[in-house]
Amino acid sequence: AQRVTQPEKLLSVFKGAPVELKCNYSYSGSPELFWYVQYSRQRLQLLLRHISRESIKGFTADLNKGETSFHLKKPFAQEEDSAMYYCALSGSGAGSYQLTFGKGTKLSVIP
Amino acid sequence: DTGVSQDPRHKITKRGQNVTFRCDPISEHNRLYWYRQTLGQGPEFLTYFQNEAQLEKSRLLSDRFSAERPKGSFSTLEIQRTEQGDSAMYLCASSHRGPYEKLFFGSGTQLSVL
């Protein structure tokens, strides 16, 4: 069974401080990992995915297979980063069309 | 707005009634997904369509739930004999290719079962 754990329900940081949103996963195969974000009154949208090795809005995430983690990081938080962040996993096996989401972490950036 | 649209935005119903939700994906997307989200939880996968074929269904989906995508365009999700535990946000998403591609989500239908 695949599982995603986001240990923090709420994370508050000051503007300009570094941010790290934690994500740990459980999956027996080779997963693909994603971060989705939901800003206030907006739809859930993709922030970044491991397969693309991209950096979006200053955020990066590194897959650590040894620690089964995919933490989201940003060196300097901005007020507009305040949102709900969800880590998600997709299995790599045949027919694995579903994303398994964590419970989410609410990031609050204090001005 | 050319994104994923869902109708209605809100639905209040009495226990035991049937409800149906509609999702219109982005026009060139042949993959469509339904998720359910309750308070304090992340979205939970319900079902997946590739064109008109329903290829995957979660074990969470009881016999009271049925989904269709008759012409490979819009999709409907019906819940029969609603229960209070069905109260949730029902999210639809679509994508152009496979699961590793970006999912585009709709705004959701908030169901309240009284």
Short mmCIF file of C-alpha atoms in Angstrom, two decimals:
data_model
loop_
_atom_site.label_atom_id
_atom_site.label_comp_id
_atom_site.label_asym_id
_atom_site.label_seq_id
_atom_site.Cartn_x
_atom_site.Cartn_y
_atom_site.Cartn_z
CA ALA A 1 0.00 0.00 0.00
CA GLN A 2 1.21 3.50 -0.73
CA ARG A 3 1.11 6.20 1.90
CA VAL A 4 2.18 9.84 2.20
CA THR A 5 2.84 11.46 5.55
CA GLN A 6 3.06 15.18 6.16
CA PRO A 7 3.87 15.47 9.86
CA GLU A 8 3.04 19.16 10.28
CA LYS A 9 -0.53 20.40 9.99
CA LEU A 10 0.56 24.01 10.35
CA LEU A 11 3.87 25.73 9.79
CA SER A 12 4.42 29.40 10.55
CA VAL A 13 7.54 31.24 9.43
CA PHE A 14 8.55 34.87 9.17
CA LYS A 15 8.95 36.54 5.80
CA GLY A 16 12.48 36.05 4.55
CA ALA A 17 13.08 32.95 6.65
CA PRO A 18 13.79 29.55 5.09
CA VAL A 19 10.92 27.13 4.66
CA GLU A 20 10.93 23.35 4.73
CA LEU A 21 7.71 21.37 4.39
CA LYS A 22 8.25 17.74 5.23
CA CYS A 23 6.93 14.79 3.27
CA ASN A 24 7.66 11.12 3.84
CA TYR A 25 6.29 8.31 1.76
CA SER A 26 5.84 4.57 1.86
CA TYR A 27 5.87 2.63 -1.41
CA SER A 28 7.48 -0.64 -2.34
CA GLY A 29 8.38 0.31 -5.90
CA SER A 30 9.85 3.41 -7.53
CA PRO A 31 7.41 6.28 -7.00
CA GLU A 32 6.88 9.59 -8.65
CA LEU A 33 6.43 12.46 -6.21
CA PHE A 34 4.61 15.75 -6.55
CA TRP A 35 3.80 18.87 -4.57
CA TYR A 36 0.38 20.45 -5.09
CA VAL A 37 -0.63 23.81 -3.62
CA GLN A 38 -3.95 25.47 -2.89
CA TYR A 39 -3.95 29.22 -2.38
CA SER A 40 -6.88 30.85 -0.62
CA ARG A 41 -10.06 30.63 -2.74
CA GLN A 42 -8.21 28.98 -5.61
CA ARG A 43 -8.12 25.51 -7.07
CA LEU A 44 -5.64 22.85 -6.20
CA GLN A 45 -2.74 23.17 -8.64
CA LEU A 46 0.57 21.49 -9.33
CA LEU A 47 3.58 23.25 -7.83
CA LEU A 48 6.32 20.88 -8.90
CA ARG A 49 7.08 17.25 -9.67
CA HIS A 50 10.20 15.21 -9.12
CA ILE A 51 10.27 13.87 -12.69
CA SER A 52 10.82 17.38 -14.07
CA ARG A 53 13.60 18.36 -11.68
CA GLU A 54 12.19 21.86 -11.74
CA SER A 55 12.16 24.85 -9.43
CA ILE A 56 8.91 26.76 -9.29
CA LYS A 57 8.45 30.08 -7.47
CA GLY A 58 11.77 29.46 -5.76
CA PHE A 59 10.68 26.09 -4.35
CA THR A 60 12.68 22.91 -4.82
CA ALA A 61 12.23 19.35 -3.64
CA ASP A 62 14.74 16.52 -3.59
CA LEU A 63 13.77 12.89 -3.58
CA ASN A 64 15.74 10.98 -0.95
CA LYS A 65 15.07 7.30 -1.52
CA GLY A 66 17.12 6.26 1.49
CA GLU A 67 14.99 8.34 3.84
CA THR A 68 11.86 7.97 1.65
CA SER A 69 11.38 11.72 1.78
CA PHE A 70 10.48 14.50 -0.66
CA HIS A 71 10.74 17.67 1.42
CA LEU A 72 9.81 21.02 -0.13
CA LYS A 73 12.20 23.88 0.46
CA LYS A 74 12.50 27.57 -0.21
CA PRO A 75 15.37 29.71 1.05
CA PHE A 76 13.38 32.90 1.64
CA ALA A 77 9.65 32.77 2.35
CA GLN A 78 7.32 35.37 0.85
CA GLU A 79 3.87 36.37 2.07
CA GLU A 80 2.33 35.06 -1.15
CA ASP A 81 3.62 31.59 -0.28
CA SER A 82 0.94 31.29 2.41
CA ALA A 83 -1.21 28.37 1.27
CA MET A 84 -2.08 24.73 1.82
CA TYR A 85 0.58 22.35 0.48
CA TYR A 86 -0.03 18.71 -0.36
CA CYS A 87 2.59 16.11 -1.11
CA ALA A 88 1.41 13.35 -3.47
CA LEU A 89 2.72 10.05 -4.77
CA SER A 90 2.01 8.09 -7.91
CA GLY A 91 3.01 4.46 -8.18
CA SER A 92 5.06 3.34 -11.14
CA GLY A 93 3.34 0.02 -11.74
CA ALA A 94 0.96 -0.71 -14.59
CA GLY A 95 -2.46 0.81 -14.05
CA SER A 96 -1.24 3.12 -11.29
CA TYR A 97 -3.28 6.12 -12.28
CA GLN A 98 -4.14 7.36 -8.85
CA LEU A 99 -2.35 9.98 -6.82
CA THR A 100 -2.11 9.37 -3.09
CA PHE A 101 -2.09 12.65 -1.19
CA GLY A 102 -0.88 13.52 2.26
CA LYS A 103 -3.12 15.40 4.68
CA GLY A 104 -1.47 18.68 3.84
CA THR A 105 0.48 21.37 5.64
CA LYS A 106 -0.81 24.88 5.99
CA LEU A 107 2.02 27.36 5.54
CA SER A 108 1.55 30.77 7.10
CA VAL A 109 4.16 33.43 6.31
CA ILE A 110 4.18 36.19 8.89
CA PRO A 111 4.99 39.66 7.54
CA ASP B 1 -12.59 30.11 -18.22
CA THR B 2 -11.18 27.14 -20.11
CA GLY B 3 -10.30 25.13 -17.02
CA VAL B 4 -12.08 22.15 -15.51
CA SER B 5 -15.61 23.10 -14.53
CA GLN B 6 -17.84 21.36 -12.01
CA ASP B 7 -21.52 21.75 -11.37
CA PRO B 8 -23.08 22.42 -8.94
CA ARG B 9 -20.67 24.22 -6.63
CA HIS B 10 -22.73 23.30 -3.59
CA LYS B 11 -25.35 20.63 -2.98
CA ILE B 12 -27.41 20.14 0.16
CA THR B 13 -29.50 17.00 0.33
CA LYS B 14 -31.34 14.86 2.81
CA ARG B 15 -30.09 11.45 3.78
CA GLY B 16 -31.41 8.80 1.45
CA GLN B 17 -31.71 11.05 -1.60
CA ASN B 18 -29.75 10.56 -4.83
CA VAL B 19 -27.40 13.25 -6.10
CA THR B 20 -25.51 13.70 -9.36
CA PHE B 21 -22.51 15.89 -10.07
CA ARG B 22 -21.12 16.93 -13.41
CA CYS B 23 -17.55 17.58 -14.52
CA ASP B 24 -16.43 19.15 -17.79
CA PRO B 25 -12.71 18.59 -18.30
CA ILE B 26 -10.37 20.67 -20.42
CA SER B 27 -11.42 19.87 -23.97
CA GLU B 28 -8.24 18.21 -25.25
CA HIS B 29 -7.75 16.11 -22.11
CA ASN B 30 -8.70 12.47 -22.52
CA ARG B 31 -7.99 11.50 -18.90
CA LEU B 32 -10.45 12.35 -16.13
CA TYR B 33 -10.27 11.67 -12.40
CA TRP B 34 -12.64 11.99 -9.45
CA TYR B 35 -11.34 12.61 -5.94
CA ARG B 36 -13.08 13.18 -2.62
CA GLN B 37 -11.79 15.45 0.13
CA THR B 38 -13.03 15.72 3.70
CA LEU B 39 -12.04 18.33 6.27
CA GLY B 40 -8.44 17.99 7.39
CA GLN B 41 -7.61 15.37 4.80
CA GLY B 42 -5.94 15.38 1.43
CA PRO B 43 -7.88 14.39 -1.68
CA GLU B 44 -8.67 10.66 -1.93
CA PHE B 45 -8.80 8.96 -5.31
CA LEU B 46 -12.20 7.60 -6.36
CA THR B 47 -12.05 6.70 -10.03
CA TYR B 48 -10.27 7.29 -13.36
CA PHE B 49 -11.41 7.43 -16.99
CA GLN B 50 -9.37 7.28 -20.16
CA ASN B 51 -11.71 8.55 -22.83
CA GLU B 52 -15.03 6.78 -22.06
CA ALA B 53 -13.46 3.76 -20.36
CA GLN B 54 -13.43 3.59 -16.57
CA LEU B 55 -10.03 2.00 -15.97
CA GLU B 56 -9.59 2.23 -12.23
CA LYS B 57 -11.89 2.37 -9.23
CA SER B 58 -10.94 2.81 -5.60
CA ARG B 59 -12.04 0.28 -3.04
CA LEU B 60 -13.46 3.34 -1.24
CA LEU B 61 -16.12 3.55 -3.92
CA SER B 62 -19.12 1.67 -2.59
CA ASP B 63 -21.89 0.25 -4.76
CA ARG B 64 -23.88 3.42 -4.11
CA PHE B 65 -21.39 5.40 -6.19
CA SER B 66 -21.35 5.27 -9.97
CA ALA B 67 -19.48 7.34 -12.49
CA GLU B 68 -19.84 7.65 -16.22
CA ARG B 69 -18.15 9.41 -19.09
CA PRO B 70 -20.43 8.45 -21.97
CA LYS B 71 -18.74 10.13 -24.92
CA GLY B 72 -15.31 10.66 -23.49
CA SER B 73 -16.07 14.28 -22.75
CA PHE B 74 -17.97 15.31 -19.62
CA SER B 75 -18.40 12.95 -16.68
CA THR B 76 -21.07 12.45 -14.03
CA LEU B 77 -20.73 11.06 -10.53
CA GLU B 78 -23.90 9.76 -8.93
CA ILE B 79 -24.38 8.86 -5.29
CA GLN B 80 -27.48 6.85 -4.48
CA ARG B 81 -29.13 6.74 -1.05
CA THR B 82 -26.80 9.35 0.38
CA GLU B 83 -25.48 8.99 3.90
CA GLN B 84 -24.10 11.64 6.25
CA GLY B 85 -20.64 10.16 5.74
CA ASP B 86 -20.82 11.13 2.08
CA SER B 87 -20.55 14.80 3.04
CA ALA B 88 -17.35 16.01 1.40
CA MET B 89 -15.84 18.06 -1.39
CA TYR B 90 -15.90 16.11 -4.65
CA LEU B 91 -13.09 17.14 -6.96
CA CYS B 92 -12.71 16.44 -10.64
CA ALA B 93 -9.38 16.65 -12.46
CA SER B 94 -8.19 16.07 -15.99
CA SER B 95 -4.89 15.55 -17.73
CA HIS B 96 -3.61 15.22 -21.26
CA ARG B 97 -1.47 12.17 -20.84
CA GLY B 98 -0.70 9.79 -18.01
CA PRO B 99 -0.57 10.06 -14.25
CA TYR B 100 2.86 11.68 -14.19
CA GLU B 101 1.47 14.61 -16.07
CA LYS B 102 0.03 17.68 -14.43
CA LEU B 103 -3.49 17.28 -13.14
CA PHE B 104 -5.82 20.25 -13.61
CA PHE B 105 -8.41 20.38 -10.86
CA GLY B 106 -11.86 21.88 -10.84
CA SER B 107 -13.23 23.98 -8.00
CA GLY B 108 -15.17 21.05 -6.65
CA THR B 109 -18.72 20.29 -5.55
CA GLN B 110 -19.32 20.61 -1.82
CA LEU B 111 -21.91 18.03 -0.74
CA SER B 112 -23.72 18.32 2.58
CA VAL B 113 -25.97 15.44 3.61
CA LEU B 114 -28.41 16.36 6.37
#
